[in-house]
GROMACS .gro file of C-alpha atoms in nm:
model
  396
    1MET     CA    1  -1.153  -2.205   2.121
    2GLU     CA    2  -0.981  -2.028   1.834
    3ARG     CA    3  -0.603  -2.053   1.845
    4LYS     CA    4  -0.450  -1.727   1.969
    5VAL     CA    5  -0.078  -1.802   1.950
    6GLY     CA    6   0.140  -1.780   1.641
    7THR     CA    7   0.517  -1.829   1.617
    8ILE     CA    8   0.701  -1.905   1.940
    9SER     CA    9   1.081  -1.885   1.973
   10MET     CA   10   1.219  -2.031   2.293
   11GLY     CA   11   1.571  -2.075   2.422
   12VAL     CA   12   1.664  -2.421   2.546
   13ARG     CA   13   1.929  -2.472   2.812
   14CYS     CA   14   2.188  -2.746   2.809
   15GLY     CA   15   2.519  -2.818   2.977
   16ILE     CA   16   2.849  -2.665   2.865
   17ILE     CA   17   2.958  -2.844   2.550
   18ARG     CA   18   3.306  -2.990   2.529
   19GLN     CA   19   3.508  -3.160   2.255
   20GLY     CA   20   3.383  -3.508   2.178
   21ASP     CA   21   3.033  -3.461   2.322
   22ASP     CA   22   2.750  -3.637   2.134
   23LEU     CA   23   2.572  -3.323   2.022
   24SER     CA   24   2.289  -3.500   1.842
   25GLU     CA   25   2.194  -3.676   2.166
   26ILE     CA   26   2.239  -3.363   2.381
   27VAL     CA   27   2.031  -3.140   2.154
   28THR     CA   28   1.753  -3.396   2.113
   29SER     CA   29   1.722  -3.474   2.482
   30SER     CA   30   1.747  -3.107   2.583
   31VAL     CA   31   1.462  -3.008   2.351
   32LEU     CA   32   1.238  -3.296   2.458
   33GLU     CA   33   1.301  -3.221   2.826
   34ALA     CA   34   1.233  -2.849   2.767
   35VAL     CA   35   0.895  -2.897   2.598
   36GLU     CA   36   0.790  -3.145   2.866
   37SER     CA   37   0.882  -2.896   3.139
   38VAL     CA   38   0.651  -2.629   2.995
   39GLY     CA   39   0.369  -2.861   2.889
   40MET     CA   40   0.426  -2.840   2.515
   41GLY     CA   41   0.475  -3.106   2.254
   42ILE     CA   42   0.669  -3.129   1.930
   43ASN     CA   43   0.482  -3.065   1.605
   44ASP     CA   44   0.564  -3.130   1.243
   45ARG     CA   45   0.784  -2.853   1.096
   46ASP     CA   46   0.895  -2.718   1.432
   47VAL     CA   47   1.251  -2.590   1.392
   48ILE     CA   48   1.536  -2.697   1.620
   49ALA     CA   49   1.848  -2.483   1.587
   50MET     CA   50   2.185  -2.476   1.760
   51THR     CA   51   2.464  -2.221   1.759
   52GLU     CA   52   2.764  -2.284   1.539
   53SER     CA   53   2.973  -2.232   1.852
   54ILE     CA   54   2.862  -2.550   2.029
   55VAL     CA   55   2.900  -2.746   1.707
   56ALA     CA   56   3.259  -2.631   1.659
   57ARG     CA   57   3.336  -2.693   2.025
   58ALA     CA   58   3.201  -3.047   2.006
   59GLN     CA   59   3.416  -3.099   1.696
   60GLY     CA   60   3.722  -2.953   1.871
   61ASN     CA   61   3.770  -2.716   1.581
   62TYR     CA   62   4.036  -2.485   1.728
   63ALA     CA   63   4.364  -2.342   1.608
   64SER     CA   64   4.648  -2.150   1.767
   65VAL     CA   65   4.820  -1.825   1.676
   66ASP     CA   66   5.125  -2.034   1.588
   67ASP     CA   67   4.917  -2.243   1.348
   68ILE     CA   68   4.795  -1.928   1.174
   69ALA     CA   69   5.150  -1.789   1.163
   70ALA     CA   70   5.283  -2.110   1.010
   71ASP     CA   71   5.023  -2.100   0.732
   72VAL     CA   72   5.094  -1.734   0.657
   73LYS     CA   73   5.468  -1.799   0.651
   74ALA     CA   74   5.421  -2.093   0.413
   75LYS     CA   75   5.207  -1.892   0.175
   76TYR     CA   76   5.390  -1.555   0.178
   77GLY     CA   77   5.749  -1.633   0.277
   78ASP     CA   78   5.944  -1.323   0.377
   79ASN     CA   79   5.744  -1.088   0.156
   80THR     CA   80   5.568  -0.781   0.294
   81VAL     CA   81   5.203  -0.879   0.337
   82GLY     CA   82   4.924  -0.636   0.256
   83VAL     CA   83   4.641  -0.716   0.497
   84ILE     CA   84   4.337  -0.540   0.359
   85PHE     CA   85   3.974  -0.475   0.453
   86PRO     CA   86   3.964  -0.638   0.798
   87ILE     CA   87   3.671  -0.577   1.029
   88THR     CA   88   3.751  -0.393   1.353
   89SER     CA   89   3.676  -0.650   1.619
   90ARG     CA   90   3.866  -0.790   1.916
   91ASN     CA   91   3.657  -1.107   1.912
   92ARG     CA   92   3.652  -1.167   1.538
   93PHE     CA   93   3.986  -1.044   1.408
   94SER     CA   94   4.246  -0.959   1.671
   95ILE     CA   95   4.378  -1.313   1.723
   96CYS     CA   96   4.385  -1.373   1.347
   97LEU     CA   97   4.586  -1.053   1.300
   98LYS     CA   98   4.821  -1.165   1.576
   99GLY     CA   99   4.886  -1.482   1.378
  100PHE     CA  100   4.939  -1.288   1.056
  101ALA     CA  101   5.194  -1.064   1.228
  102ARG     CA  102   5.374  -1.358   1.388
  103GLY     CA  103   5.415  -1.514   1.045
  104ALA     CA  104   5.532  -1.201   0.861
  105LYS     CA  105   5.819  -0.953   0.877
  106LYS     CA  106   5.617  -0.651   0.767
  107ILE     CA  107   5.245  -0.586   0.729
  108VAL     CA  108   5.085  -0.301   0.541
  109LEU     CA  109   4.743  -0.282   0.704
  110MET     CA  110   4.485  -0.121   0.477
  111LEU     CA  111   4.166  -0.022   0.657
  112SER     CA  112   3.847   0.073   0.478
  113TYR     CA  113   3.693   0.399   0.596
  114PRO     CA  114   3.477   0.558   0.727
  115SER     CA  115   3.365   0.211   0.842
  116ASP     CA  116   3.453  -0.153   0.797
  117GLU     CA  117   3.252  -0.405   0.598
  118VAL     CA  118   3.004  -0.473   0.877
  119GLY     CA  119   2.952  -0.109   0.973
  120ASN     CA  120   3.196  -0.045   1.261
  121GLU     CA  121   3.291   0.321   1.223
  122LEU     CA  122   3.650   0.438   1.231
  123VAL     CA  123   3.531   0.794   1.175
  124SER     CA  124   3.192   0.948   1.110
  125LEU     CA  125   3.070   1.056   0.767
  126ASP     CA  126   3.017   1.405   0.904
  127LYS     CA  127   3.389   1.428   0.990
  128ILE     CA  128   3.477   1.295   0.644
  129ASP     CA  129   3.258   1.565   0.486
  130ALA     CA  130   3.404   1.840   0.706
  131ALA     CA  131   3.758   1.738   0.607
  132GLY     CA  132   3.671   1.752   0.236
  133ILE     CA  133   3.785   1.394   0.184
  134ASN     CA  134   3.645   1.154  -0.075
  135PRO     CA  135   3.664   0.805   0.078
  136TYR     CA  136   3.602   0.643  -0.261
  137SER     CA  137   3.925   0.779  -0.407
  138ASP     CA  138   4.144   0.937  -0.139
  139VAL     CA  139   4.421   0.733   0.024
  140LEU     CA  140   4.529   0.843   0.372
  141THR     CA  141   4.845   0.764   0.562
  142LEU     CA  142   4.823   0.710   0.935
  143GLU     CA  143   4.965   1.059   0.990
  144GLU     CA  144   4.704   1.215   0.761
  145TYR     CA  145   4.426   1.020   0.931
  146ARG     CA  146   4.537   1.143   1.274
  147LYS     CA  147   4.577   1.500   1.149
  148HIS     CA  148   4.221   1.509   1.019
  149PHE     CA  149   4.042   1.294   1.275
  150GLY     CA  150   4.260   1.241   1.583
  151ASP     CA  151   4.170   0.951   1.809
  152ASN     CA  152   3.842   0.775   1.745
  153LYS     CA  153   3.708   0.525   1.995
  154HIS     CA  154   3.435   0.277   1.904
  155GLU     CA  155   3.099   0.381   2.044
  156PHE     CA  156   3.033   0.054   2.226
  157THR     CA  157   3.377  -0.094   2.299
  158GLY     CA  158   3.570   0.226   2.374
  159ILE     CA  159   3.861   0.095   2.164
  160ASP     CA  160   4.065   0.298   1.916
  161TYR     CA  161   4.108   0.009   1.672
  162VAL     CA  162   4.374   0.182   1.465
  163SER     CA  163   4.605   0.202   1.766
  164TYR     CA  164   4.498  -0.138   1.889
  165TYR     CA  165   4.581  -0.313   1.563
  166GLN     CA  166   4.909  -0.126   1.524
  167GLU     CA  167   5.021  -0.223   1.874
  168LEU     CA  168   4.911  -0.582   1.823
  169ILE     CA  169   5.118  -0.617   1.503
  170GLU     CA  170   5.424  -0.451   1.649
  171SER     CA  171   5.402  -0.665   1.965
  172GLU     CA  172   5.484  -0.963   1.741
  173ASN     CA  173   5.809  -0.797   1.623
  174CYS     CA  174   5.650  -0.727   1.286
  175GLU     CA  175   5.693  -0.393   1.115
  176CYS     CA  176   5.360  -0.214   1.062
  177GLU     CA  177   5.246   0.048   0.814
  178ILE     CA  178   4.882   0.163   0.814
  179ILE     CA  179   4.690   0.323   0.529
  180PHE     CA  180   4.323   0.401   0.473
  181ALA     CA  181   4.166   0.325   0.136
  182ASN     CA  182   3.861   0.166  -0.024
  183GLN     CA  183   3.999   0.050  -0.360
  184ALA     CA  184   4.152  -0.298  -0.338
  185LYS     CA  185   4.419  -0.227  -0.600
  186THR     CA  186   4.562   0.056  -0.386
  187ILE     CA  187   4.752  -0.200  -0.179
  188LEU     CA  188   4.953  -0.300  -0.487
  189ASN     CA  189   5.141   0.031  -0.463
  190TYR     CA  190   5.287  -0.104  -0.137
  191THR     CA  191   5.320  -0.480  -0.198
  192LYS     CA  192   5.217  -0.740  -0.453
  193HIS     CA  193   5.147  -0.998  -0.183
  194VAL     CA  194   4.801  -0.957  -0.033
  195LEU     CA  195   4.577  -1.117   0.226
  196ASN     CA  196   4.223  -0.989   0.179
  197CYS     CA  197   4.013  -1.010   0.494
  198ASP     CA  198   3.673  -0.899   0.367
  199ILE     CA  199   3.391  -1.147   0.413
  200HIS     CA  200   3.104  -1.102   0.170
  201THR     CA  201   3.298  -0.919  -0.102
  202ARG     CA  202   3.605  -1.144  -0.092
  203PHE     CA  203   3.569  -1.302  -0.436
  204ARG     CA  204   3.541  -0.966  -0.612
  205THR     CA  205   3.838  -0.830  -0.416
  206ARG     CA  206   4.057  -1.123  -0.516
  207ARG     CA  207   3.954  -1.087  -0.881
  208ILE     CA  208   4.044  -0.716  -0.880
  209LEU     CA  209   4.381  -0.783  -0.717
  210LYS     CA  210   4.474  -1.055  -0.964
  211GLU     CA  211   4.362  -0.847  -1.262
  212ASN     CA  212   4.587  -0.563  -1.146
  213GLY     CA  213   4.910  -0.751  -1.098
  214ALA     CA  214   4.907  -0.907  -0.753
  215GLU     CA  215   5.159  -1.192  -0.730
  216THR     CA  216   5.029  -1.367  -0.417
  217VAL     CA  217   4.665  -1.341  -0.317
  218TYR     CA  218   4.483  -1.534  -0.047
  219GLY     CA  219   4.171  -1.457   0.149
  220MET     CA  220   4.099  -1.539   0.512
  221ASP     CA  221   3.889  -1.825   0.378
  222GLU     CA  222   4.215  -1.973   0.243
  223ILE     CA  223   4.411  -1.950   0.568
  224LEU     CA  224   4.366  -2.271   0.772
  225ASN     CA  225   4.147  -2.425   0.505
  226THR     CA  226   4.354  -2.737   0.575
  227SER     CA  227   4.506  -2.854   0.902
  228VAL     CA  228   4.841  -2.707   1.003
  229ASN     CA  229   5.042  -2.915   1.249
  230GLY     CA  230   4.726  -3.101   1.353
  231SER     CA  231   4.519  -2.784   1.402
  232GLY     CA  232   4.151  -2.742   1.337
  233TYR     CA  233   4.051  -2.604   1.000
  234ASN     CA  234   3.755  -2.522   0.780
  235GLU     CA  235   3.789  -2.642   0.423
  236LYS     CA  236   3.536  -2.393   0.284
  237TYR     CA  237   3.575  -2.085   0.504
  238GLY     CA  238   3.921  -2.105   0.663
  239LEU     CA  239   3.944  -1.834   0.932
  240LEU     CA  240   3.619  -1.668   0.832
  241GLY     CA  241   3.358  -1.713   1.102
  242SER     CA  242   3.624  -1.771   1.369
  243ASN     CA  243   3.601  -1.628   1.720
  244LYS     CA  244   3.858  -1.559   1.988
  245ALA     CA  245   3.883  -1.850   2.233
  246THR     CA  246   4.190  -1.745   2.436
  247GLU     CA  247   4.472  -1.498   2.385
  248GLU     CA  248   4.650  -1.764   2.178
  249THR     CA  249   4.367  -1.962   2.015
  250VAL     CA  250   4.061  -1.920   1.795
  251LYS     CA  251   3.752  -2.133   1.759
  252LEU     CA  252   3.689  -2.188   1.390
  253PHE     CA  253   3.358  -2.208   1.206
  254PRO     CA  254   3.234  -2.570   1.231
  255HIS     CA  255   3.330  -2.836   0.981
  256GLU     CA  256   3.067  -2.977   0.749
  257CYS     CA  257   2.783  -3.067   0.983
  258GLU     CA  258   2.503  -3.195   0.758
  259ASP     CA  259   2.523  -3.537   0.924
  260LEU     CA  260   2.450  -3.371   1.259
  261VAL     CA  261   2.130  -3.190   1.155
  262TYR     CA  262   1.989  -3.503   0.994
  263ALA     CA  263   2.085  -3.717   1.294
  264ILE     CA  264   1.886  -3.483   1.520
  265GLN     CA  265   1.593  -3.489   1.278
  266GLU     CA  266   1.594  -3.869   1.288
  267LYS     CA  267   1.623  -3.889   1.667
  268VAL     CA  268   1.329  -3.653   1.717
  269LYS     CA  269   1.124  -3.852   1.462
  270ALA     CA  270   1.202  -4.174   1.651
  271ALA     CA  271   1.106  -4.019   1.985
  272THR     CA  272   0.794  -3.825   1.883
  273GLY     CA  273   0.684  -3.936   1.537
  274LYS     CA  274   0.714  -3.573   1.420
  275ASN     CA  275   0.913  -3.438   1.125
  276VAL     CA  276   1.108  -3.134   1.244
  277GLU     CA  277   1.355  -2.914   1.062
  278VAL     CA  278   1.705  -2.864   1.204
  279MET     CA  279   1.971  -2.602   1.143
  280VAL     CA  280   2.303  -2.472   1.269
  281TYR     CA  281   2.317  -2.091   1.292
  282GLY     CA  282   2.578  -1.825   1.354
  283ASP     CA  283   2.529  -1.449   1.322
  284GLY     CA  284   2.187  -1.326   1.228
  285ALA     CA  285   2.156  -1.094   0.930
  286PHE     CA  286   2.033  -0.761   1.061
  287LYS     CA  287   2.161  -0.408   1.117
  288ASP     CA  288   2.179  -0.206   1.436
  289PRO     CA  289   2.034   0.142   1.370
  290GLN     CA  290   2.227   0.301   1.658
  291GLY     CA  291   2.577   0.164   1.603
  292LYS     CA  292   2.527   0.114   1.226
  293ILE     CA  293   2.664  -0.239   1.263
  294TRP     CA  294   2.551  -0.509   1.023
  295GLU     CA  295   2.557  -0.818   1.241
  296LEU     CA  296   2.666  -1.071   0.979
  297ALA     CA  297   3.039  -1.124   1.042
  298ASP     CA  298   3.007  -1.495   0.964
  299PRO     CA  299   3.038  -1.600   0.598
  300VAL     CA  300   2.682  -1.742   0.609
  301VAL     CA  301   2.399  -1.742   0.862
  302SER     CA  302   2.353  -2.118   0.847
  303PRO     CA  303   2.639  -2.350   0.753
  304SER     CA  304   2.408  -2.652   0.754
  305HIS     CA  305   2.034  -2.724   0.765
  306THR     CA  306   1.778  -2.986   0.665
  307ALA     CA  307   1.621  -2.968   0.320
  308GLY     CA  308   1.291  -2.823   0.441
  309LEU     CA  309   1.463  -2.494   0.524
  310LYS     CA  310   1.575  -2.421   0.171
  311GLY     CA  311   1.409  -2.141  -0.025
  312THR     CA  312   1.220  -1.825   0.066
  313PRO     CA  313   0.878  -1.756   0.222
  314ASN     CA  314   0.573  -1.767  -0.002
  315GLU     CA  315   0.337  -1.542   0.186
  316LEU     CA  316   0.052  -1.301   0.119
  317LYS     CA  317   0.043  -0.961   0.287
  318LEU     CA  318  -0.268  -0.961   0.504
  319LYS     CA  319  -0.296  -0.584   0.529
  320TYR     CA  320  -0.274  -0.557   0.150
  321LEU     CA  321  -0.565  -0.798   0.112
  322ALA     CA  322  -0.765  -0.618   0.381
  323ASP     CA  323  -0.704  -0.270   0.238
  324ASN     CA  324  -0.736  -0.357  -0.131
  325ASP     CA  325  -0.903  -0.681  -0.241
  326PHE     CA  326  -1.149  -0.693   0.048
  327ALA     CA  327  -1.178  -0.329   0.152
  328ASP     CA  328  -1.558  -0.352   0.157
  329LEU     CA  329  -1.567  -0.651   0.395
  330SER     CA  330  -1.539  -0.678   0.772
  331GLY     CA  331  -1.584  -0.925   1.053
  332GLU     CA  332  -1.637  -1.290   0.965
  333GLU     CA  333  -1.678  -1.211   0.594
  334LEU     CA  334  -1.333  -1.051   0.585
  335LYS     CA  335  -1.180  -1.333   0.785
  336LYS     CA  336  -1.326  -1.594   0.549
  337ALA     CA  337  -1.220  -1.408   0.236
  338ILE     CA  338  -0.859  -1.374   0.356
  339SER     CA  339  -0.848  -1.734   0.473
  340ASP     CA  340  -0.976  -1.855   0.134
  341SER     CA  341  -0.706  -1.645  -0.040
  342ILE     CA  342  -0.436  -1.805   0.171
  343LYS     CA  343  -0.568  -2.158   0.114
  344THR     CA  344  -0.581  -2.109  -0.264
  345LYS     CA  345  -0.262  -1.902  -0.311
  346ASP     CA  346  -0.021  -1.997  -0.589
  347ALA     CA  347   0.284  -2.203  -0.505
  348ASN     CA  348   0.502  -1.919  -0.633
  349LEU     CA  349   0.377  -1.567  -0.555
  350LYS     CA  350   0.695  -1.390  -0.660
  351GLY     CA  351   0.622  -1.054  -0.824
  352THR     CA  352   0.255  -1.033  -0.731
  353MET     CA  353   0.121  -0.719  -0.562
  354ALA     CA  354  -0.031  -0.920  -0.276
  355THR     CA  355   0.324  -1.012  -0.160
  356GLU     CA  356   0.450  -0.651  -0.156
  357GLY     CA  357   0.608  -0.579   0.181
  358THR     CA  358   0.671  -0.943   0.273
  359THR     CA  359   1.034  -1.025   0.353
  360PRO     CA  360   1.222  -1.150   0.042
  361ARG     CA  361   1.501  -1.336   0.221
  362GLN     CA  362   1.613  -1.695   0.254
  363LEU     CA  363   1.435  -1.893   0.522
  364THR     CA  364   1.767  -1.978   0.688
  365ASP     CA  365   1.857  -1.608   0.711
  366LEU     CA  366   1.521  -1.515   0.861
  367ILE     CA  367   1.510  -1.807   1.106
  368GLY     CA  368   1.879  -1.772   1.191
  369SER     CA  369   1.826  -1.406   1.280
  370LEU     CA  370   1.536  -1.500   1.506
  371CYS     CA  371   1.752  -1.764   1.671
  372ASP     CA  372   2.047  -1.529   1.717
  373LEU     CA  373   1.829  -1.268   1.885
  374THR     CA  374   1.669  -1.533   2.105
  375SER     CA  375   1.992  -1.694   2.222
  376GLY     CA  376   2.190  -1.371   2.253
  377SER     CA  377   2.568  -1.363   2.267
  378GLY     CA  378   2.630  -1.352   2.641
  379ASP     CA  379   2.528  -1.552   2.945
  380LYS     CA  380   2.174  -1.665   2.867
  381GLY     CA  381   2.290  -2.025   2.847
  382THR     CA  382   2.050  -2.119   2.568
  383PRO     CA  383   2.258  -2.227   2.268
  384ILE     CA  384   1.967  -2.436   2.140
  385ILE     CA  385   1.651  -2.274   2.005
  386LEU     CA  386   1.310  -2.431   1.944
  387ILE     CA  387   1.080  -2.243   1.711
  388LYS     CA  388   0.717  -2.349   1.693
  389GLY     CA  389   0.462  -2.240   1.439
  390TYR     CA  390   0.700  -2.062   1.203
  391PHE     CA  391   0.543  -2.219   0.896
  392ASP     CA  392   0.183  -2.168   1.014
  393ASN     CA  393  -0.038  -1.901   0.868
  394TYR     CA  394  -0.366  -1.725   0.950
  395THR     CA  395  -0.567  -2.032   0.859
  396ASN     CA  396  -0.396  -2.279   1.093
   0.00000   0.00000   0.00000
């Protein structure tokens, strides 16, 4: 019988991961038990993925608010710190900001508007237009912001993040001044000592600040990029990719974990004889059309993966072939013609019309997004994902 199933993405349950757990053994055994329970096997090029959260937890990669404060104090001294371009998130940023405030005497918090880097709105574009404000050039004080826009609660969380962040800073006995601007150099009118909190634009922001006279410039990727008082750390990303663990701690993005993905690959090979691909994933890379939120608050989708997941797809668009090259064919003739085209396609189809409409993204971003949507972010209890048939095509 002709195969009727293509790609399958399935969540795999495992126990709650704690520091020191042998994650390579847990992931391997969980996947093998899962496929046995549903009558499936493991095939070559199946993908096994695990959330960055369980990797960091197994590593014990945590830090406290005091650790963050100590690093900020060491880097900025008693200078007023300009904290610019943070995202508005209780989970992602509030505990970090708490640490910044605990380590500083005064913070000038500069929020981008009408939304943050990942799309969380402080105020709608319609309200910006009605007020006659140009967000690309106009700088607003907190008083001006309130005069024009009043209170603005996030659509999904119900939080007024401007008030929330102000109260959080002041609760740490740190003086707080809030402004709204979208040009990085604006902060230099308030202080020459800056902590830029943007994620994907951080290198450009730091360059602009340094070119315009900033004296001290660090990004969130440079806070806790080494251990402070025995804390966890991330050498490459610092606080980027961190999540709230408790009211006084954050879980950091996992350390280098290439050894882990290859250990799982080897264990599965030893148990099944199959060559699978393995990756660690965090946020997917997609945008919510309702809330306008771009999901990717992590610095990368996949901090580590096996070599077979490098690169981008090399696929033909079936509907293009059907509507153009083989418009006069149907039935078995059409099926054979398309199958032959797939079997004889070039190793690099970039730029050809037959690829128009295929997804030009990295494999890890595509697969990581699929994993993130499959595992969810709540109580599904499936931090491991098995994807079968991702690299198959119409001819398999």
